[in-house]
Tab-separated table of C-alpha atoms in Angstrom:
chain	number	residue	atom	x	y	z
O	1	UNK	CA	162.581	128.369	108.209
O	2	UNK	CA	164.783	129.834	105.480
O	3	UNK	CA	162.768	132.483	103.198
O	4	UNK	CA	161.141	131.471	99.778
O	5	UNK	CA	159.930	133.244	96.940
O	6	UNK	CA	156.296	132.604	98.383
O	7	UNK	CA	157.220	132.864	102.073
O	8	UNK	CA	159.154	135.576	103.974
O	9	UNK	CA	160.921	135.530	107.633
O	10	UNK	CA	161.012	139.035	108.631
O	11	UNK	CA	158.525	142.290	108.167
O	12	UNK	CA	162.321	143.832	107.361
O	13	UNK	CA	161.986	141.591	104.457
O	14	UNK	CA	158.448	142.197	103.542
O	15	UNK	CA	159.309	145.850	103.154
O	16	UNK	CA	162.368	144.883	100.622
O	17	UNK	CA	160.086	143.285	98.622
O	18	UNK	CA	157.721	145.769	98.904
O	19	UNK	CA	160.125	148.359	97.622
O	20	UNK	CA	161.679	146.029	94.885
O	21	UNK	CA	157.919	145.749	93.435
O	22	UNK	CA	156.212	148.989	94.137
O	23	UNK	CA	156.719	152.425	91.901
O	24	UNK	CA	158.800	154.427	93.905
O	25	UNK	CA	156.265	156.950	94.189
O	26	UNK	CA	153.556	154.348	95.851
O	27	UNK	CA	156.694	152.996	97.850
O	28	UNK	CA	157.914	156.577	99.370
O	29	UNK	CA	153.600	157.008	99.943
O	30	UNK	CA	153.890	154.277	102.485
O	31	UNK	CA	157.062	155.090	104.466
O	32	UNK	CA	156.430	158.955	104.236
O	33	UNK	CA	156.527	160.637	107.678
O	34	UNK	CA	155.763	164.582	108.510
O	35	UNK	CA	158.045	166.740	108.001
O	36	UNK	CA	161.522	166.002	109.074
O	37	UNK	CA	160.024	162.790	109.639
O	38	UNK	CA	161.526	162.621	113.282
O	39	UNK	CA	158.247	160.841	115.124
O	40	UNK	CA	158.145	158.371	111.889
O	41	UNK	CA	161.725	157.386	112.650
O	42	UNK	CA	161.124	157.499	116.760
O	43	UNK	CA	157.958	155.384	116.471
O	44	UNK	CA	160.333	151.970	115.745
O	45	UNK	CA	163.595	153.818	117.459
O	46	UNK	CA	161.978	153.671	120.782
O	47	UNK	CA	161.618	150.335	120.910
O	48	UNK	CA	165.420	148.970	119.964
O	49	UNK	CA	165.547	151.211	123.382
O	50	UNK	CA	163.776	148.831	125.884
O	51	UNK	CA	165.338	146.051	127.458
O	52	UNK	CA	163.831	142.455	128.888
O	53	UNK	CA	164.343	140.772	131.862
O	54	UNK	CA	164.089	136.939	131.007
O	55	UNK	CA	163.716	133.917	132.769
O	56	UNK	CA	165.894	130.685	131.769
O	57	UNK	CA	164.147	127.448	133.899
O	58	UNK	CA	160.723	126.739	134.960
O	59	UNK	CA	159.490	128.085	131.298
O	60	UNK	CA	155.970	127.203	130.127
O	61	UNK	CA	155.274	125.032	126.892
O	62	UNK	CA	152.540	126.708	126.017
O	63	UNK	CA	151.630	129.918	125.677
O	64	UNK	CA	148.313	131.875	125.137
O	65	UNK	CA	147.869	134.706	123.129
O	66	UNK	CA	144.511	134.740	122.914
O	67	UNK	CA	142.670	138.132	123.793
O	68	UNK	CA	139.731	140.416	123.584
O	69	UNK	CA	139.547	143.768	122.198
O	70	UNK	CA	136.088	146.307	121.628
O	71	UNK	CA	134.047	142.953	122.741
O	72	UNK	CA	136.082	141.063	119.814
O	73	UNK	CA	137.749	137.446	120.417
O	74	UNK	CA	140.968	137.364	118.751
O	75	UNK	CA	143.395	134.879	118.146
O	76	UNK	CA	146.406	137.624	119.484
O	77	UNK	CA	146.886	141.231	121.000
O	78	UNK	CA	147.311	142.641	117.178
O	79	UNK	CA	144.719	144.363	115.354
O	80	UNK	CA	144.952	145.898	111.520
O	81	UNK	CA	144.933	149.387	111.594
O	82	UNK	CA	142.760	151.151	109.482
O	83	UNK	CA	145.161	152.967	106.144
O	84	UNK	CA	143.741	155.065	103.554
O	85	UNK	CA	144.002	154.206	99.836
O	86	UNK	CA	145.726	151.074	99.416
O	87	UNK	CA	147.092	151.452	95.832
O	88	UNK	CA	149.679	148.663	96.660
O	89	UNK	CA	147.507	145.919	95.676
O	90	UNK	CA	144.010	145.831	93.375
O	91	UNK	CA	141.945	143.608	96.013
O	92	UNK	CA	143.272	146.263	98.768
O	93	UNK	CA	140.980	146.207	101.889
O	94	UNK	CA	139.274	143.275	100.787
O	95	UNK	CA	142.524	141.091	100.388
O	96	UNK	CA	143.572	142.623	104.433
O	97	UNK	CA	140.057	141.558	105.745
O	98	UNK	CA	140.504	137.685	104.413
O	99	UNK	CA	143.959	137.977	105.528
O	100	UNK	CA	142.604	138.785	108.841
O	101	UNK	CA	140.002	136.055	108.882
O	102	UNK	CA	141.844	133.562	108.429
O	103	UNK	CA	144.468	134.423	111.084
O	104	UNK	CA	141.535	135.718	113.486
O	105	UNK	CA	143.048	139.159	114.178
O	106	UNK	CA	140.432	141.951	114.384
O	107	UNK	CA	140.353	144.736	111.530
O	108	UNK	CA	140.039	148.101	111.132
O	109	UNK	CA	138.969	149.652	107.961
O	110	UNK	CA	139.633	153.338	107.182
O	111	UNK	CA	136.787	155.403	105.567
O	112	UNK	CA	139.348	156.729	103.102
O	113	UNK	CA	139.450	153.545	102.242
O	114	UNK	CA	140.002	152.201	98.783
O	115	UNK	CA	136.869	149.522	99.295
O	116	UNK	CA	133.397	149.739	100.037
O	117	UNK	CA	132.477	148.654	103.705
O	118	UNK	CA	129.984	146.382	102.290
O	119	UNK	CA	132.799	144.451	100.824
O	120	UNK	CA	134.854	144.153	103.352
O	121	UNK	CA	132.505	143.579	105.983
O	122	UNK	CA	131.685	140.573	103.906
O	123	UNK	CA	134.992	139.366	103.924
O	124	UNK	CA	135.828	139.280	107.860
O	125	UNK	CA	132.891	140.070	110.488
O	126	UNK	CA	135.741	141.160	113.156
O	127	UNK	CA	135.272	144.712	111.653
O	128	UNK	CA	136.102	148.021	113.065
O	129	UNK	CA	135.208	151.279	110.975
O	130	UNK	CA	137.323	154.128	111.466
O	131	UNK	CA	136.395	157.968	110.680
O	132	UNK	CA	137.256	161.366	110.613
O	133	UNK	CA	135.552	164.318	111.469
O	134	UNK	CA	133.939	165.034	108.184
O	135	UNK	CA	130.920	167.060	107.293
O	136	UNK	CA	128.072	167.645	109.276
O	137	UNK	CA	126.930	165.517	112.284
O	138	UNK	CA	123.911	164.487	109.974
O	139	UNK	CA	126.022	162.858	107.310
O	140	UNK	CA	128.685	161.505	110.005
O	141	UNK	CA	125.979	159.542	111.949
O	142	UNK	CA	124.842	158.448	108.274
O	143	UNK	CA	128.033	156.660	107.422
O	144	UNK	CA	128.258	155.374	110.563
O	145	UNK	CA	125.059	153.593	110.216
O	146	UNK	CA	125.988	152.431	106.693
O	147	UNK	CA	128.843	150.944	108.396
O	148	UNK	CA	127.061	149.414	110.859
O	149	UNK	CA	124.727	148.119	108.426
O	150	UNK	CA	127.717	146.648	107.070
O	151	UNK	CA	128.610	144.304	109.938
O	152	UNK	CA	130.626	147.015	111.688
O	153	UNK	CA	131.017	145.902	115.367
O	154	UNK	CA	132.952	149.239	116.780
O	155	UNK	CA	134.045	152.814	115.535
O	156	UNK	CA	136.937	154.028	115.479
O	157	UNK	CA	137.338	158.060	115.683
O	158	UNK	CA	140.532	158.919	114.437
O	159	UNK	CA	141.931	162.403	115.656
O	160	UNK	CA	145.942	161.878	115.688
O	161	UNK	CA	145.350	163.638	111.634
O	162	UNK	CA	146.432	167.242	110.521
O	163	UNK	CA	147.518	165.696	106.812
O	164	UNK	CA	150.851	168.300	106.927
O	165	UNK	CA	152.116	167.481	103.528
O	166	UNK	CA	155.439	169.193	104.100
O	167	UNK	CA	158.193	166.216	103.699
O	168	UNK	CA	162.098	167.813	104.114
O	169	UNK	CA	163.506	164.949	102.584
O	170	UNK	CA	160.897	164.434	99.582
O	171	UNK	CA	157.334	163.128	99.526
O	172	UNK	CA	156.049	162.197	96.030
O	173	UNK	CA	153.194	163.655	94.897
O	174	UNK	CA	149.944	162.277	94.986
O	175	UNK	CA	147.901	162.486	91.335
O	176	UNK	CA	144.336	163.765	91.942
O	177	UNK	CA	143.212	161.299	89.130
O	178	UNK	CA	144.640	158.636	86.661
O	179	UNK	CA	144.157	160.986	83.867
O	180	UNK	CA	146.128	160.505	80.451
O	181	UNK	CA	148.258	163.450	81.972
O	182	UNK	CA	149.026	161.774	85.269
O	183	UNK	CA	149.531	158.452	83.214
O	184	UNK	CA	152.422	159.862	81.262
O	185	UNK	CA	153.744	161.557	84.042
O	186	UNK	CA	154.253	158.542	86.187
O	187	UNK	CA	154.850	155.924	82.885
O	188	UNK	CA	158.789	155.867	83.605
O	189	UNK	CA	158.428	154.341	87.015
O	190	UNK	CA	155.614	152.256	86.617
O	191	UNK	CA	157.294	149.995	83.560
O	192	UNK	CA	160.552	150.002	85.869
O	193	UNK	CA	157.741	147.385	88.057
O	194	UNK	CA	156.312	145.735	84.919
O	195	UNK	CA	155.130	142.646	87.935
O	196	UNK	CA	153.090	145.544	89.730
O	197	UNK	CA	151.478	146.817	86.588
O	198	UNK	CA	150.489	143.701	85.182
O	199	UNK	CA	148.471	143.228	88.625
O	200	UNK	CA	146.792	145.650	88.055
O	201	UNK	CA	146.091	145.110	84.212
O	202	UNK	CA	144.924	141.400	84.993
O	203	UNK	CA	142.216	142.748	87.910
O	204	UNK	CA	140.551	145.214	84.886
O	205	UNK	CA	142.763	148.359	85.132
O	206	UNK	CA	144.919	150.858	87.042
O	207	UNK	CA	144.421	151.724	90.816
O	208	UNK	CA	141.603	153.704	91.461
O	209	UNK	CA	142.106	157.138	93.758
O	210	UNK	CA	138.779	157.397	94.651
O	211	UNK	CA	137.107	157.141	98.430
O	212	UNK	CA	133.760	155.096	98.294
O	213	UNK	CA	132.980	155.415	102.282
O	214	UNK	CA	132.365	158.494	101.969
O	215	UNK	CA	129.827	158.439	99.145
O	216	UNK	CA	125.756	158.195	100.702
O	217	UNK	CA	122.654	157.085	98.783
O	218	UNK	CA	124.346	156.549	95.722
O	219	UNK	CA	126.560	160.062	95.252
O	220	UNK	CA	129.798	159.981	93.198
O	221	UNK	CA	132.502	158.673	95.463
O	222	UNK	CA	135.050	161.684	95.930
O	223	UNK	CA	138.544	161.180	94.679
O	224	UNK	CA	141.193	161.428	97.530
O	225	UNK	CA	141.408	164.654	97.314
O	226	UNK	CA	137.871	165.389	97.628
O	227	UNK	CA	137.448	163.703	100.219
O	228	UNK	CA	140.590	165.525	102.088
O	229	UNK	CA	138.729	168.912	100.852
O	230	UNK	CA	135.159	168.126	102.594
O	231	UNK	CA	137.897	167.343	106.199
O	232	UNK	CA	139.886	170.705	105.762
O	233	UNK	CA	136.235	172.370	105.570
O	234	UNK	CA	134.512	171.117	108.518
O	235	UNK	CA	135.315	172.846	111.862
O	236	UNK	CA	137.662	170.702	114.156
O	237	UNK	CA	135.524	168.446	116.614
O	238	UNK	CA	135.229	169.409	120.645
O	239	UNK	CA	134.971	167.037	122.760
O	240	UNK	CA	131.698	167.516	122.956
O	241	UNK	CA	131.645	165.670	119.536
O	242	UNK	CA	133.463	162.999	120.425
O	243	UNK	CA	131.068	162.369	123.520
O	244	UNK	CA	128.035	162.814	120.761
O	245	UNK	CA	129.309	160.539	118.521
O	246	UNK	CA	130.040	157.958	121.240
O	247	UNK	CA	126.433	158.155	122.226
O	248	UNK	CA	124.829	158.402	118.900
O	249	UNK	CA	127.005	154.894	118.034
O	250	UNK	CA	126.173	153.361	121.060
O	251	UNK	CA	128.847	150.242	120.786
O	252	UNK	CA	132.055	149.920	121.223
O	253	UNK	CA	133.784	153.022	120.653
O	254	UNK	CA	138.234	153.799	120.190
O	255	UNK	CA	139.143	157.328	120.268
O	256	UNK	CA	142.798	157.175	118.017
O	257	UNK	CA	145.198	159.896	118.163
O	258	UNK	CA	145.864	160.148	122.288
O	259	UNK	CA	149.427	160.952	123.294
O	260	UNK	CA	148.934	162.747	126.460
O	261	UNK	CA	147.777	161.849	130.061
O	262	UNK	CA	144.990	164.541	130.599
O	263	UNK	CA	143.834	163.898	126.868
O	264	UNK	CA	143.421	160.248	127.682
O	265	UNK	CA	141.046	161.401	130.857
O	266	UNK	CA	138.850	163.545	128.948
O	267	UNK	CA	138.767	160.496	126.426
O	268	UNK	CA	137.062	158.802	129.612
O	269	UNK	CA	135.341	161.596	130.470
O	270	UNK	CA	133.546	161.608	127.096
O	271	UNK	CA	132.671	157.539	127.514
O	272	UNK	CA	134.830	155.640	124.846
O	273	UNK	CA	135.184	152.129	125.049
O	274	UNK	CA	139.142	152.061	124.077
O	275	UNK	CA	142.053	154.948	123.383
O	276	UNK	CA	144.832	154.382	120.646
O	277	UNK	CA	148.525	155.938	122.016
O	278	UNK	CA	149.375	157.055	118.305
O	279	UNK	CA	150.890	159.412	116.138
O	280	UNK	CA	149.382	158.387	113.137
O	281	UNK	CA	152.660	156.758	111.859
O	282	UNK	CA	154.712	159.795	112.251
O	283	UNK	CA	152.305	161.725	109.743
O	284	UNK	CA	150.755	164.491	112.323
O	285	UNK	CA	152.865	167.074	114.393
O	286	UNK	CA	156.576	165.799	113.415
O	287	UNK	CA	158.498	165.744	116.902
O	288	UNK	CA	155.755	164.075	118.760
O	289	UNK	CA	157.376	161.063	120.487
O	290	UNK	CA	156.937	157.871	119.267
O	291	UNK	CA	154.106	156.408	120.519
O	292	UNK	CA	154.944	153.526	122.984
O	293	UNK	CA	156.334	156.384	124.593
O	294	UNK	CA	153.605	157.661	125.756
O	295	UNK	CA	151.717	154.747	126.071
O	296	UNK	CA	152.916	154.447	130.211
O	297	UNK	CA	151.293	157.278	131.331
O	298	UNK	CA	148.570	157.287	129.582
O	299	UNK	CA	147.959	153.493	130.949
O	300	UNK	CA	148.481	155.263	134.173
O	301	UNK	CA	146.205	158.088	134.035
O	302	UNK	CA	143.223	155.749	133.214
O	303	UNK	CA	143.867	152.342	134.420
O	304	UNK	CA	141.104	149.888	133.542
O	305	UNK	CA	138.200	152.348	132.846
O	306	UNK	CA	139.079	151.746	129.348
O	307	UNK	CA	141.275	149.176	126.927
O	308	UNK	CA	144.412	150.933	125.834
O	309	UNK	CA	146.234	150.327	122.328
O	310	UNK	CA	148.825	151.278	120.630
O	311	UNK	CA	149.957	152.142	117.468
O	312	UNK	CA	152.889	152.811	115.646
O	313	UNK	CA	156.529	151.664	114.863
O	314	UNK	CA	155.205	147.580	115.231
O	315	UNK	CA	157.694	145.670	113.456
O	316	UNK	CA	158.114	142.608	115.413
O	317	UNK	CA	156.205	140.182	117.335
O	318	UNK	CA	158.453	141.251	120.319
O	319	UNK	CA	157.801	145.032	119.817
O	320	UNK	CA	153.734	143.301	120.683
O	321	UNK	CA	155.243	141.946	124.016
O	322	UNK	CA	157.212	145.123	124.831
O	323	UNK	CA	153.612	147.318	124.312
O	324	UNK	CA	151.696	145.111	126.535
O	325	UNK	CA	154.367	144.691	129.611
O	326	UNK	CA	153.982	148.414	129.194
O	327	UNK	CA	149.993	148.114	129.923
O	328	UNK	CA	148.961	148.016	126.644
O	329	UNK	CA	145.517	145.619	125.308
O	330	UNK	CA	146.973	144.912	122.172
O	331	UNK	CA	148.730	146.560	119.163
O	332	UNK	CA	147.779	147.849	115.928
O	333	UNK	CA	150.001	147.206	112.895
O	334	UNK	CA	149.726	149.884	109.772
O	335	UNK	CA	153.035	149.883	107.230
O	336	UNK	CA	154.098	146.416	108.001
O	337	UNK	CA	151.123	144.549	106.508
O	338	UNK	CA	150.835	146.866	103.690
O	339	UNK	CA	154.319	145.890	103.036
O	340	UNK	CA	153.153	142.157	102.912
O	341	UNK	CA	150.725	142.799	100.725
O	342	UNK	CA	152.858	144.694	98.235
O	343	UNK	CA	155.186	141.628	98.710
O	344	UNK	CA	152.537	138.777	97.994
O	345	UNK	CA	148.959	140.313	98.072
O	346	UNK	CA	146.541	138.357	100.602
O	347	UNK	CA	149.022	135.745	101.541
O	348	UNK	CA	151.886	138.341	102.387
O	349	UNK	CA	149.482	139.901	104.728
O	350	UNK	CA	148.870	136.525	105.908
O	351	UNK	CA	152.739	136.310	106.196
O	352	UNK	CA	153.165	139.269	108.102
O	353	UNK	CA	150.711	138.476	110.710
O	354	UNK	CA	152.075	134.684	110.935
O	355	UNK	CA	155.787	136.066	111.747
O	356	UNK	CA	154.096	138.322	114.669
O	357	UNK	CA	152.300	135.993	115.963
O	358	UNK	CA	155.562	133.555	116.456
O	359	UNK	CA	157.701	136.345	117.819
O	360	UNK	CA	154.703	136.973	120.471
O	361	UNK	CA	155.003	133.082	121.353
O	362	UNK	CA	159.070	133.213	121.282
O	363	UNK	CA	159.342	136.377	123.451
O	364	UNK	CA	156.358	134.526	126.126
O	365	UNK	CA	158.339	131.957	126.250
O	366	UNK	CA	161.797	133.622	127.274
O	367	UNK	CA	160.148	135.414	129.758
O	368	UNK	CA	158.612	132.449	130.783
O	369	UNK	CA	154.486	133.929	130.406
O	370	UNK	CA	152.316	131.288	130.282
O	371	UNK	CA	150.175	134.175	128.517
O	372	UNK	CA	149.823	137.420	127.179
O	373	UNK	CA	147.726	138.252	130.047
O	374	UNK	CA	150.853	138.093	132.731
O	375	UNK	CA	153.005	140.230	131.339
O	376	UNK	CA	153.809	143.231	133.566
O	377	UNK	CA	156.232	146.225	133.502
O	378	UNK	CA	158.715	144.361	135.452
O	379	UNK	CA	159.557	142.036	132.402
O	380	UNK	CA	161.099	144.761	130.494
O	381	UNK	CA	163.703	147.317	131.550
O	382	UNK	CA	163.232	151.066	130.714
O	383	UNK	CA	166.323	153.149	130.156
O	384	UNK	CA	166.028	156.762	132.160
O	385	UNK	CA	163.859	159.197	130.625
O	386	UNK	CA	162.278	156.975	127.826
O	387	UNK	CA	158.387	157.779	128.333
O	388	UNK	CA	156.989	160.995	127.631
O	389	UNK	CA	154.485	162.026	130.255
């Protein structure tokens, strides 16, 4: 099916449309990497690098991509990944989590999040809430009960985060506020996107930076930056934490942020339910490899004592297939249905998950999987030194 203006083919094209809509500031926000912005680039590099092995006769006419992941039924091996401030769109987190309803993916919501977890969790019950390490164990354990409260059915502990701001080829800054100041600063480039702005204008005004998961018993929500001040002053978490927080939640539980073999034991070690092979989109140490790298032997150090996910660099419903004949549970997806929603709002997100969901079918299918389920490492060919151990 040829694209429309109301229907796109490719998450390629969802980011084109994304970037013909968005201010280039918010645009550049979204494809931003660390640095040099090597691991951002490596994340989708690595897997143009990996080969299949396909079968031509014999070749099933259906195919299952049904799954579970954290105790969740979903419809295929592709979860949203939780994203901070989603300034692309004014229903933000609440637009991804009908989205994700209605194609009956699973959903992880950040708690920098633009929306409140009560809204969202109203909007899909397949919810995961992701946090940081903020504050005191005390307020940490509090917003995770507000988020269970919420309808949260897992956590999400997100570690693969050092927020290094340094960008060699030019990261655009990121306004503390909409003040009047701010407003005429970034005026030029917003009227250049008059279809963006008026968006906004129709939903009651302009994006909002603040961060309303992190706000308990009524407080002021912090802006972004507030919120990124209370992280840079409390003290890294041990281990030891992670285990705690595990325990204290008591559910299903993802450590994010592995990349290394003897990390992903002491994951298991501490009792988490899942691990997520990421790099945080290319936005923590910049040289890290991309992630489905490293997702083989960390599948190999812990085998089934725990589901495995990746994340990072998913562009394609093939890059889904690639991941799991490489051991992993499923996939999360982070820029590309941000760049559907820029593109179309709920429906592009819709989009985006539609077009991975046929590649997943279209790649079974040449390999001749009758499911998701059966697809093993000798399906896909490896070129010398491609993981990362």
């Amino acid at each position: 099916m040829a694209s429309t203006r109301d229907w796109f083919e490719t998450v390629e094209e969802a980011q084109h449309r994304a970037r013909k809509r968005l201010p280039r500031s918010v645009y550049l926000a979204l494809v931003a990497g660390t640095e040099k912005g090597l691991t951002a680039g490596d994340n989708v590099a690595a897997f143009d690098e990996i080969t299949w092995r396909p079968h031509v006769a014999d070749l099933h006419a259906k195919r299952e991509t049904a799954t579970t992941v954290m105790g969740q039924e979903v419809s295929m091996p592709v979860l949203v990944s939780p994203t901070g401030v989603q300034a692309v769109h004014p229903d933000g987190e609440v637009a991804v989590a009908r989205a994700a309803a209605a194609e009956d993916v699973a959903m992880g919501l950040s708690s920098f999040a633009s929306k409140p977890v009560e809204e969202v969790g109203a909007a899909h019950s397949k919810l995961f809430f992701q946090m940081y390490w903020v504050g005191s164990r005390e307020t940490i354990l509090a917003r995770a009960d507000r988020a269970r409260a919420a309808g949260a059915k897992g956590l999400i502990m997100t570690l693969d985060w050092s927020f290094a701001s340094r960008r060699d080829w030019g990261s655009p800054p990121i306004p503390d506020k909409i003040d009047l100041k701010n407003a005429v600063k970034f005026a030029p480039e917003v009227l250049r996107k008059p279809r963006w702005l008026a968006t906004y204008l129709r939903s009651g005004g302009i994006p909002e930076l603040s961060v309303p998961n992190l706000a308990l018993g009524g407080e002021e929500p912090p802006n972004f930056f507030g919120a990124y001040g209370q992280w840079m002053g409390t003290p890294l978490p041990t281990w030891e934490d992670v285990a705690w927080l595990r325990q204290q939640w008591g559910g299903p539980f993802m450590l994010k942020g592995i990349t290394r073999p003897d990390d992903a034991r002491r994951a298991v070690d501490a009792g988490v339910s899942a691990i997520s092979v990421s790099t945080h989109g290319g936005n923590n140490l910049d040289g890290t490899p991309g992630a489905i790298r490293s997702l083989p032997g960390v599948v190999d150090a812990v085998g089934d004592q725990v589901e495995v996910v990746m994340d990072g660099g998913v562009r394609r419903g093939s890059d889904v297939v690639k991941a799991m004949a490489l051991g992993a549970r499923a996939v999360m997806i982070g820029r590309a249905y941000l760049w559907g929603m820029a593109a179309s709002g709920e429906r592009g997100v819709q989009n985006v998950l539609s077009i991975l969901r046929q590649g997943i079918d279209e790649a079974l299918l040449g390999l001749g999987k009758a499911s998701v389920h059966d697809l093993t490492r000798e399906d896909v060919v490896l070129p010398p030194h491609f993981t990362r151990d």
